[in-house]
XYZ file of C-alpha atoms in Angstrom:
669
model
C 105.175 11.525 145.948
C 102.223 9.298 147.679
C 101.336 7.483 144.782
C 98.232 9.968 142.894
C 96.236 9.416 139.621
C 98.402 11.378 137.370
C 95.488 14.063 137.050
C 95.349 14.684 140.482
C 99.150 14.883 140.058
C 99.064 17.470 137.323
C 96.347 19.800 139.393
C 98.878 19.802 141.502
C 101.450 20.051 140.187
C 99.746 23.605 138.805
C 98.906 24.147 142.970
C 102.509 23.838 144.055
C 104.126 26.144 140.540
C 101.733 29.141 142.128
C 102.601 28.902 145.228
C 106.177 29.028 144.498
C 106.223 31.358 142.454
C 103.869 34.357 144.182
C 106.481 33.166 147.161
C 110.086 33.796 145.496
C 108.082 36.577 144.426
C 106.938 37.800 147.409
C 104.401 39.661 145.528
C 101.099 38.140 144.026
C 98.417 36.253 144.172
C 98.714 33.032 144.951
C 94.722 31.525 146.152
C 93.048 32.069 143.025
C 95.216 29.972 140.534
C 95.397 27.241 143.438
C 91.609 26.399 143.711
C 91.011 27.177 139.565
C 93.775 24.966 139.109
C 91.340 21.876 137.897
C 89.734 23.985 135.202
C 92.679 24.813 134.127
C 93.599 20.871 133.653
C 90.087 20.920 131.584
C 91.143 23.301 129.340
C 94.228 23.086 128.452
C 94.318 19.266 128.366
C 90.532 19.165 126.618
C 88.466 21.124 125.465
C 90.126 24.097 124.087
C 92.515 24.209 120.565
C 95.379 25.662 120.682
C 98.535 25.731 118.778
C 101.810 26.151 121.011
C 104.608 26.314 118.255
C 101.771 29.201 116.915
C 99.517 31.523 118.949
C 98.108 32.623 116.880
C 96.638 30.368 114.070
C 93.749 31.971 113.302
C 90.760 29.804 114.794
C 92.573 28.996 117.679
C 90.106 29.771 120.980
C 90.555 32.250 122.021
C 91.102 32.780 126.195
C 90.271 35.435 128.372
C 91.835 35.586 132.188
C 89.257 38.360 132.702
C 90.402 38.104 137.141
C 94.167 38.608 135.460
C 95.649 39.442 139.010
C 95.567 35.100 139.181
C 97.420 34.619 135.888
C 99.541 32.697 137.520
C 97.743 29.783 136.644
C 97.396 30.708 132.870
C 101.374 31.021 132.214
C 101.820 27.117 134.083
C 99.985 25.771 131.940
C 101.800 28.313 128.790
C 104.735 26.606 130.049
C 102.994 22.778 130.545
C 101.957 22.776 127.734
C 104.798 23.974 125.081
C 104.275 27.389 124.237
C 107.455 29.503 124.594
C 107.245 29.337 127.885
C 109.956 28.492 130.435
C 109.734 27.311 134.073
C 112.721 30.152 134.865
C 110.293 32.367 133.086
C 108.186 30.436 136.180
C 110.483 31.206 138.314
C 110.615 35.051 136.900
C 107.484 36.022 138.171
C 107.254 39.688 138.613
C 110.862 40.518 138.006
C 112.102 43.258 136.064
C 112.312 42.612 131.679
C 109.991 39.709 132.570
C 107.329 38.128 130.026
C 105.849 36.738 133.703
C 104.678 40.371 134.710
C 102.107 40.510 138.091
C 98.883 40.173 134.969
C 98.282 39.196 131.770
C 99.583 41.274 128.589
C 99.549 41.181 125.723
C 102.236 41.163 123.343
C 104.839 40.526 126.091
C 103.943 36.044 126.297
C 103.043 33.513 124.160
C 99.354 32.934 124.219
C 98.096 35.573 125.826
C 95.488 36.926 124.182
C 94.769 40.251 126.252
C 96.281 42.490 128.539
C 93.783 42.641 132.011
C 93.624 42.730 135.684
C 91.384 46.402 135.628
C 88.250 44.073 136.925
C 85.544 43.872 134.081
C 88.069 44.393 131.193
C 88.490 41.304 129.944
C 85.114 40.359 130.358
C 84.002 42.020 127.902
C 87.085 42.627 125.866
C 85.322 38.526 125.309
C 82.574 39.779 123.911
C 84.132 41.624 120.813
C 86.704 38.983 120.305
C 82.780 36.713 120.306
C 81.519 39.500 117.773
C 85.015 39.500 115.813
C 84.559 35.522 115.270
C 80.348 35.702 114.202
C 81.516 38.414 111.356
C 84.394 36.145 109.763
C 82.688 33.512 110.158
C 79.376 35.234 108.386
C 81.885 36.552 105.494
C 83.960 33.368 105.135
C 83.130 30.521 105.816
C 80.769 28.603 102.988
C 79.250 24.367 103.376
C 81.429 22.156 104.133
C 84.148 25.094 105.009
C 84.377 26.206 108.837
C 87.169 28.267 108.775
C 86.269 29.883 111.513
C 84.828 27.800 114.218
C 86.317 28.891 116.854
C 85.440 30.069 121.060
C 85.343 32.011 123.743
C 86.964 30.829 126.848
C 87.132 33.068 129.578
C 87.452 33.132 133.788
C 86.114 35.701 135.666
C 85.556 36.352 139.185
C 83.351 37.954 141.854
C 84.810 41.755 141.285
C 84.807 40.890 137.558
C 81.079 40.740 138.102
C 80.702 43.021 139.819
C 82.701 45.831 137.799
C 79.973 47.674 136.042
C 81.659 47.187 132.668
C 80.505 43.401 132.718
C 77.203 44.166 133.363
C 77.179 46.702 130.572
C 78.866 44.480 127.960
C 76.863 40.842 129.210
C 73.905 42.818 128.288
C 75.223 43.433 125.014
C 76.083 39.643 124.681
C 73.172 38.510 125.609
C 70.839 40.240 123.549
C 73.497 39.762 120.185
C 73.079 35.780 121.096
C 77.069 35.362 121.665
C 76.685 31.610 121.543
C 80.471 30.617 121.019
C 81.216 32.356 124.747
C 81.911 30.077 126.879
C 82.199 32.415 130.591
C 83.469 30.286 133.880
C 82.237 32.746 136.942
C 84.479 31.643 139.289
C 82.146 31.903 143.357
C 84.948 31.644 145.841
C 83.424 34.678 147.756
C 86.231 36.021 148.782
C 87.904 39.849 147.407
C 90.827 41.781 150.098
C 88.182 43.357 152.568
C 87.266 39.616 152.962
C 83.942 37.544 152.970
C 81.828 38.929 148.969
C 78.681 39.367 151.304
C 80.158 43.008 153.226
C 79.022 44.286 149.760
C 77.742 41.558 147.225
C 74.607 39.514 147.913
C 72.651 39.005 145.120
C 71.872 36.461 142.803
C 74.765 36.364 139.678
C 72.393 33.155 138.444
C 69.207 35.105 138.172
C 70.602 38.106 136.856
C 72.176 36.329 133.808
C 69.150 35.016 133.020
C 67.622 38.220 132.817
C 70.603 38.737 130.632
C 69.194 36.479 128.176
C 72.726 33.967 129.154
C 72.411 29.954 129.151
C 72.743 29.530 132.877
C 74.361 26.441 134.652
C 75.684 25.778 138.281
C 78.930 23.039 138.349
C 79.064 23.335 143.014
C 82.532 21.798 143.310
C 85.433 23.083 140.865
C 87.168 19.596 141.554
C 84.643 17.774 140.111
C 86.317 17.548 137.163
C 83.172 15.341 135.253
C 80.369 17.694 136.478
C 82.919 20.154 134.954
C 83.280 18.216 131.331
C 78.795 17.764 131.269
C 78.438 21.778 131.790
C 81.430 22.304 129.610
C 79.970 20.091 127.017
C 76.111 21.058 127.143
C 77.227 24.900 126.770
C 79.970 23.909 123.653
C 75.909 22.550 122.282
C 74.112 26.589 122.800
C 74.450 28.279 119.369
C 72.631 30.558 120.230
C 73.355 32.287 124.052
C 76.361 32.908 126.084
C 76.879 30.263 128.894
C 78.138 30.934 132.256
C 79.691 28.259 134.089
C 79.173 29.711 137.753
C 81.112 27.440 139.511
C 82.161 27.543 143.359
C 85.980 27.293 144.855
C 88.284 28.325 148.009
C 90.651 30.382 147.415
C 94.138 28.444 148.228
C 92.955 25.592 147.797
C 94.753 23.378 150.368
C 97.038 25.677 151.917
C 95.662 24.703 155.492
C 95.876 27.625 157.348
C 94.526 30.399 154.770
C 92.564 28.531 152.729
C 89.077 30.656 151.745
C 90.960 33.067 153.568
C 91.075 36.736 151.844
C 94.524 36.559 153.088
C 95.618 33.456 150.484
C 94.219 36.533 147.995
C 96.963 39.220 146.910
C 100.200 38.263 149.514
C 102.622 35.605 149.253
C 101.505 32.597 151.791
C 104.502 32.832 154.127
C 107.091 29.694 153.739
C 106.117 28.082 156.604
C 102.278 28.103 154.607
C 103.763 26.855 151.204
C 105.783 23.973 153.135
C 102.694 22.653 154.337
C 101.053 22.564 151.056
C 103.151 20.944 149.405
C 103.150 18.009 152.268
C 99.588 18.249 151.363
C 99.599 17.233 148.407
C 102.622 14.691 148.639
C 105.775 17.632 147.180
C 109.162 17.538 149.148
C 108.873 20.479 150.906
C 112.627 21.580 151.162
C 112.484 21.829 146.864
C 110.964 24.133 144.597
C 109.271 24.544 140.964
C 109.113 20.756 140.591
C 107.687 19.551 137.798
C 107.078 16.134 137.470
C 108.604 14.162 133.856
C 105.139 12.709 134.037
C 102.999 15.726 134.657
C 104.888 17.663 132.083
C 105.106 14.835 129.133
C 101.811 14.246 129.721
C 100.937 18.271 129.259
C 103.106 18.182 126.296
C 101.378 15.693 124.637
C 98.131 17.412 125.093
C 100.072 20.447 123.572
C 101.229 18.051 120.680
C 97.333 17.057 119.631
C 95.891 20.570 119.886
C 98.508 21.449 117.232
C 97.528 18.271 115.465
C 93.861 20.883 115.401
C 95.542 23.494 113.031
C 97.838 21.264 111.132
C 93.915 19.502 109.880
C 92.697 23.241 109.656
C 96.019 24.310 107.170
C 94.661 21.340 104.981
C 90.781 22.522 105.262
C 91.898 26.192 103.806
C 93.713 25.105 101.205
C 91.571 23.128 100.003
C 89.089 26.316 100.544
C 91.684 28.598 98.640
C 91.170 26.238 95.541
C 87.270 26.396 95.120
C 86.666 30.129 97.303
C 90.093 31.779 95.456
C 88.237 35.187 95.924
C 87.327 34.854 99.504
C 90.642 33.116 100.003
C 92.577 36.013 98.906
C 89.986 38.852 100.515
C 91.453 37.113 103.771
C 94.341 36.518 103.673
C 95.261 40.290 102.680
C 92.821 41.544 105.021
C 95.574 39.273 108.287
C 98.487 40.526 106.970
C 97.574 43.992 107.108
C 97.678 45.217 104.057
C 95.102 47.807 102.373
C 93.439 47.317 98.855
C 96.280 48.659 96.596
C 94.339 52.573 95.489
C 91.542 52.917 98.315
C 91.892 55.952 99.619
C 91.960 56.914 96.280
C 87.831 56.346 96.708
C 88.118 59.155 99.499
C 86.283 62.639 99.091
C 86.730 65.969 98.628
C 85.704 68.942 99.695
C 85.447 72.411 97.571
C 85.990 75.471 99.131
C 82.938 77.608 99.695
C 81.043 75.703 101.848
C 80.441 75.377 105.156
C 79.954 71.758 107.299
C 81.220 70.237 110.256
C 84.162 67.812 110.850
C 81.794 65.397 112.043
C 79.729 65.420 109.096
C 82.799 65.417 107.182
C 83.807 62.393 108.718
C 80.765 60.016 108.008
C 81.023 61.737 104.277
C 84.245 59.914 104.471
C 83.110 56.690 105.877
C 80.596 55.854 103.016
C 82.705 56.274 100.108
C 85.110 53.863 101.625
C 83.593 51.217 103.604
C 83.168 49.220 100.374
C 86.792 48.253 99.080
C 87.149 47.886 103.081
C 85.329 45.429 104.392
C 87.300 44.740 108.214
C 86.146 48.446 108.640
C 83.480 48.055 111.246
C 81.685 49.712 114.019
C 79.259 51.683 115.151
C 78.468 54.425 117.973
C 76.960 54.212 121.802
C 73.190 54.814 120.599
C 74.365 58.193 119.261
C 74.554 57.138 115.334
C 72.139 60.176 113.758
C 74.612 62.952 115.836
C 78.727 61.080 114.900
C 77.727 60.426 111.519
C 78.346 56.608 111.955
C 75.932 54.557 109.792
C 77.540 53.263 107.095
C 74.722 53.639 104.891
C 75.172 50.299 101.994
C 75.253 48.230 104.928
C 72.794 46.312 107.505
C 73.372 46.549 111.735
C 75.444 43.404 113.402
C 72.900 41.849 114.850
C 72.014 38.342 116.147
C 69.690 36.870 112.891
C 72.398 39.200 111.165
C 76.135 38.054 111.516
C 77.866 40.408 107.968
C 76.189 43.328 109.663
C 78.705 46.366 110.042
C 76.946 48.744 112.222
C 76.470 47.970 115.396
C 74.315 49.520 118.142
C 76.484 48.827 121.597
C 73.681 50.965 123.216
C 74.646 53.791 125.794
C 76.994 51.548 126.953
C 80.400 53.387 126.429
C 82.598 52.066 128.870
C 81.833 48.426 127.194
C 81.757 50.357 123.810
C 85.215 50.804 123.683
C 86.425 46.960 126.124
C 84.194 45.643 123.076
C 86.001 47.083 120.469
C 89.722 46.447 121.838
C 87.897 43.334 121.830
C 87.490 43.158 117.951
C 90.216 44.815 117.705
C 92.295 41.770 118.956
C 91.373 39.709 116.654
C 93.859 41.221 114.279
C 91.240 41.214 110.949
C 89.060 43.967 111.706
C 89.577 47.791 111.961
C 86.509 48.711 114.907
C 85.324 52.096 115.632
C 83.377 53.383 118.093
C 81.963 56.909 118.183
C 79.807 59.027 121.352
C 81.173 62.783 122.035
C 83.780 64.072 123.225
C 82.962 64.465 126.943
C 82.023 60.565 127.265
C 84.928 59.715 126.726
C 85.484 60.201 130.225
C 83.057 56.653 130.731
C 85.869 54.684 128.377
C 88.770 55.828 129.989
C 90.292 52.490 131.498
C 89.367 50.449 127.413
C 91.447 53.514 125.904
C 93.961 52.888 128.022
C 94.909 49.692 127.895
C 94.339 49.682 123.802
C 97.226 51.992 124.285
C 98.523 48.824 126.243
C 98.632 46.382 124.147
C 99.390 48.789 121.278
C 95.404 47.771 119.082
C 94.322 50.433 116.663
C 90.503 50.625 118.028
C 88.956 54.298 116.192
C 87.008 56.334 118.006
C 84.967 59.027 116.475
C 85.010 61.386 119.307
C 81.834 64.509 118.315
C 80.795 67.492 119.555
C 84.440 68.235 120.415
C 84.182 71.499 122.273
C 82.358 74.711 123.958
C 81.281 75.332 120.595
C 78.079 72.812 120.632
C 76.360 75.322 122.750
C 72.826 74.595 124.654
C 73.515 71.987 125.956
C 75.489 72.984 128.590
C 77.940 72.399 131.137
C 77.720 69.409 130.903
C 78.037 68.391 127.161
C 80.980 70.783 126.927
C 84.020 69.090 127.156
C 87.485 71.600 127.990
C 90.075 68.894 130.078
C 89.544 65.670 127.675
C 91.822 66.631 124.651
C 94.175 67.166 126.722
C 93.824 64.105 128.719
C 93.806 61.650 125.825
C 96.636 63.379 124.711
C 98.802 62.321 127.727
C 97.803 58.839 127.374
C 101.476 57.288 126.052
C 100.711 55.477 122.559
C 97.234 57.083 121.498
C 97.555 59.043 118.901
C 94.629 62.249 119.741
C 93.565 63.539 116.198
C 91.746 67.349 115.415
C 91.026 68.032 111.872
C 90.246 71.767 111.394
C 88.053 71.186 108.250
C 86.044 68.825 105.892
C 89.197 67.597 103.305
C 91.382 67.087 107.427
C 88.721 64.711 108.731
C 89.322 63.361 105.177
C 93.076 62.581 106.342
C 92.176 62.565 109.844
C 90.348 58.382 108.467
C 92.816 57.808 105.973
C 96.044 58.558 109.081
C 93.495 56.247 111.363
C 92.887 53.564 109.055
C 96.973 53.566 107.740
C 97.856 53.032 111.741
C 99.586 50.275 112.339
C 100.142 50.586 116.803
C 98.425 52.288 119.287
C 94.642 54.044 119.206
C 93.118 56.204 117.513
C 90.682 59.614 118.723
C 88.886 61.898 115.998
C 87.567 64.535 117.493
C 85.141 66.854 115.493
C 83.219 69.057 115.314
C 79.006 69.374 115.779
C 78.876 73.188 114.368
C 79.484 74.030 110.606
C 82.741 75.289 110.126
C 84.761 77.079 106.925
C 85.899 74.021 103.945
C 89.384 76.108 103.842
C 91.075 75.959 99.751
C 93.307 73.431 98.686
C 94.115 75.959 96.043
C 95.082 78.626 98.592
C 96.633 77.133 100.952
C 98.871 73.753 101.660
C 96.895 70.691 100.926
C 95.202 69.071 103.905
C 97.122 65.858 103.365
C 100.277 67.301 105.689
C 98.147 66.521 108.445
C 99.337 63.559 108.801
C 102.787 64.889 109.770
C 101.139 66.277 112.499
C 100.965 70.079 112.409
C 102.095 72.277 109.175
C 102.523 75.401 107.903
C 99.187 76.147 106.124
C 99.218 79.372 105.228
C 102.928 81.606 105.375
C 104.154 84.901 105.744
C 105.662 86.738 102.962
C 108.844 87.238 104.209
C 110.107 85.629 107.345
C 107.380 85.635 109.833
C 107.318 88.116 112.785
C 104.903 85.821 114.919
C 103.245 82.185 114.816
C 99.504 82.236 115.361
C 98.755 78.054 115.582
C 95.279 76.116 116.681
C 93.459 73.045 116.388
C 90.055 72.262 114.375
C 87.442 74.855 114.063
C 89.727 77.798 115.501
C 91.968 77.406 112.792
C 90.106 78.940 110.200
C 89.269 82.229 112.372
C 93.293 82.994 113.106
C 93.257 81.993 109.335
C 91.006 85.401 109.435
C 92.510 86.732 112.137
C 96.275 86.569 109.651
C 94.286 88.712 107.446
C 93.712 91.604 109.695
C 96.941 91.315 111.030
C 98.358 92.273 107.305
C 97.254 95.464 108.329
C 98.850 95.975 111.339
C 102.399 94.991 109.505
C 102.346 91.648 111.665
C 103.530 89.214 109.793
C 101.604 85.948 110.493
C 102.900 82.394 109.951
C 99.064 80.525 110.222
C 99.729 76.764 112.002
C 97.253 74.204 111.550
C 98.062 71.164 114.562
C 95.581 68.913 114.101
C 98.123 65.840 116.677
C 100.167 66.629 118.678
C 100.975 62.903 119.350
C 101.911 63.041 114.853
C 104.413 65.936 115.126
C 105.849 65.049 117.592
C 107.321 62.159 115.747
C 108.673 64.142 112.686
C 112.214 64.597 112.124
C 113.566 67.409 114.177
C 114.294 69.152 111.319
C 110.988 69.353 110.352
C 109.817 70.698 113.722
C 112.562 72.593 113.336
C 110.837 74.294 110.112
C 107.346 75.033 111.190
C 108.326 76.205 114.744
C 111.943 78.024 114.128
C 113.487 78.585 117.724
C 114.364 81.533 116.792
C 110.745 82.820 116.140
C 109.205 82.748 119.873
C 106.080 84.933 119.840
C 103.988 81.844 119.302
C 100.480 81.728 119.795
C 98.219 79.204 119.952
C 94.317 79.009 119.485
C 92.022 76.043 121.159
C 88.136 76.011 122.528
C 89.906 73.217 125.286
C 92.130 73.404 128.389
C 95.580 75.798 128.205
C 97.492 72.999 129.623
C 100.001 71.378 127.634
C 100.433 74.027 125.549
C 103.185 76.055 125.837
C 105.727 73.207 124.796
C 104.908 74.407 121.190
C 104.487 77.833 122.209
C 107.161 78.249 124.745
C 107.069 80.403 128.044
C 107.641 83.589 125.348
C 104.175 82.615 123.638
C 100.991 82.893 125.025
C 97.412 80.722 124.658
C 93.785 81.522 124.061
C 91.870 78.457 126.009
C 89.635 77.119 128.065
C 90.424 76.949 131.617
C 86.655 76.735 133.390
C 83.771 75.143 132.643
C 81.445 76.186 129.635
C 77.812 77.647 129.795
C 74.439 76.295 127.865
C 74.446 79.391 125.505
C 74.207 78.708 121.189
C 77.252 77.544 119.673
C 78.229 80.666 118.219
C 78.013 83.085 121.284
C 79.333 81.029 123.589
C 83.116 81.254 121.557
C 82.699 84.538 121.654
C 82.371 85.311 124.758
C 85.081 82.745 125.464
C 87.342 84.917 123.444
C 87.174 82.640 120.189
C 86.545 85.315 118.023
C 88.735 87.017 114.840
C 88.676 90.287 117.261
C 90.305 88.560 120.338
C 92.836 87.357 118.347
C 94.274 89.911 117.044
C 93.926 91.768 119.904
C 96.159 89.430 121.810
C 98.398 88.186 119.208
C 99.631 92.396 118.487
C 99.786 92.260 122.566
C 102.503 89.664 122.599
C 103.769 91.480 118.947
C 105.214 94.346 121.094
C 105.513 92.614 123.910
C 109.452 92.375 124.745
C 111.490 89.467 124.874
């Protein structure tokens, strides 16, 4: 190898490793890691505070690779600085059961803060991480005790900047003055189809200045001094998020693919990789070579960074002595524990009144908020309709970091991704709210929350055609089944006010994956807790709400506002000498997790005459009704009319349920 200074050799080692890994996998994105290696070098050797031996250290800086396709950059630095990532893992990039997947995956690879890949999501996740840091700092930091002062560093690409979710999130970040964010915009002018001028020629710097960001420009990413100065300037900003635009050259060092789209999403090719190695002074006959002095340099950088954790541990021990109550609260929250007896603060609603489940949800939130300081959230400009305001607390804002009410604006997509970032703090239980129909705007972050198995809670109100006059555009039909099909997502549609209370209990106690609670706009009866089975059984997903006197002739199943209809239908069927069991089924997901014996108890195989009733798509219900059963649902769009009228028009009436039940009972099976 030719004589080079250690810094340049270190940077070029990452470039060659990236090219080797993608080539061996015969799949991946070599060009961007090769271009970004100088930035990665500065971040991991000089800038960020992290602890390879303890990737979850509370006060570490968070790094987000929003352009997740460039993940080999991150994998290389995790390996080099001493995380539990080996050279063998680098060699097994994109292979079955490898911890170095084709895009970064939270929970799979030590040091990965968030799953990224769908462009723009990581950008918005970082906003949530920044909010979490500001909230925790305001609550726990004290004079001379900066327990939480970490920053969020992120790299985003031209593609990230093009995605609408990044625009939503950038606007929110600027409005909130999140000065703990330092983002690097890698402007390499290349996407899969070619040069970005095919579809993109805006002045990104001016756009972000308009959002209220501090913006700098580094014309050459290889100018480490200019890059360092820009980072130091950004670190001084406390009232504005920072964007550092860096000009890079995709496939840097590749003689024939430098600055070309062919370096973006495909291996360079064996011969081109040889030329890259020759260009950087590496032996073209050898692969996955890390010079000893390079490895020693980065391992020492990792060790020095770990000293920040040692200093923090000492600081926190002093903090515990001076502020024992705050320290105890923080340690409890960070361990995932809930205060003993918190659930006893939940309200109980009496039979005889009618109440929309969205209203019951709001009452529940306000009853428990005092005991759960980690519970924070808001809505996408719909809090008066979703009932998600914590009445005793202020709003989170640029001037008030201890506010617990969030105004996400009309930005459902960003709201979902920001909530993911907040949840990834591992301290907070964040919730967001909008109408169920607008869950379509936020499917990508909901899916990513499910992939990461992180807990964010979504309150989706106006859950059916029962919302009424707003008509087809606002009336959900296919949304419930769409959400139910997402692995690791728990969907709960409570039947009344008391089931809503327990939906919140389940959501807060839930450990893995997002929870969606679907709630009514219209008022519905509160089910008599003394006459029927206690709503606490919601935790099992489905339960016998009201049983027949003897063995049932048939089973009526419903969720949400339709449960009170099948209770009335049960009484009417008795007049027809038909004994029906009534099953409330607020959550398919929770029911499917129960033991077979319990599921058999609720839905015995021998009772095949089953009628399900739900104001949504009928898809999926046959799993519970069997082919011999029937479903009253909606497989077309609604229309504008008062809620009560349209529900009746679409078959959600006691009369129609009884008629369909009688027909099913009379059917020979």
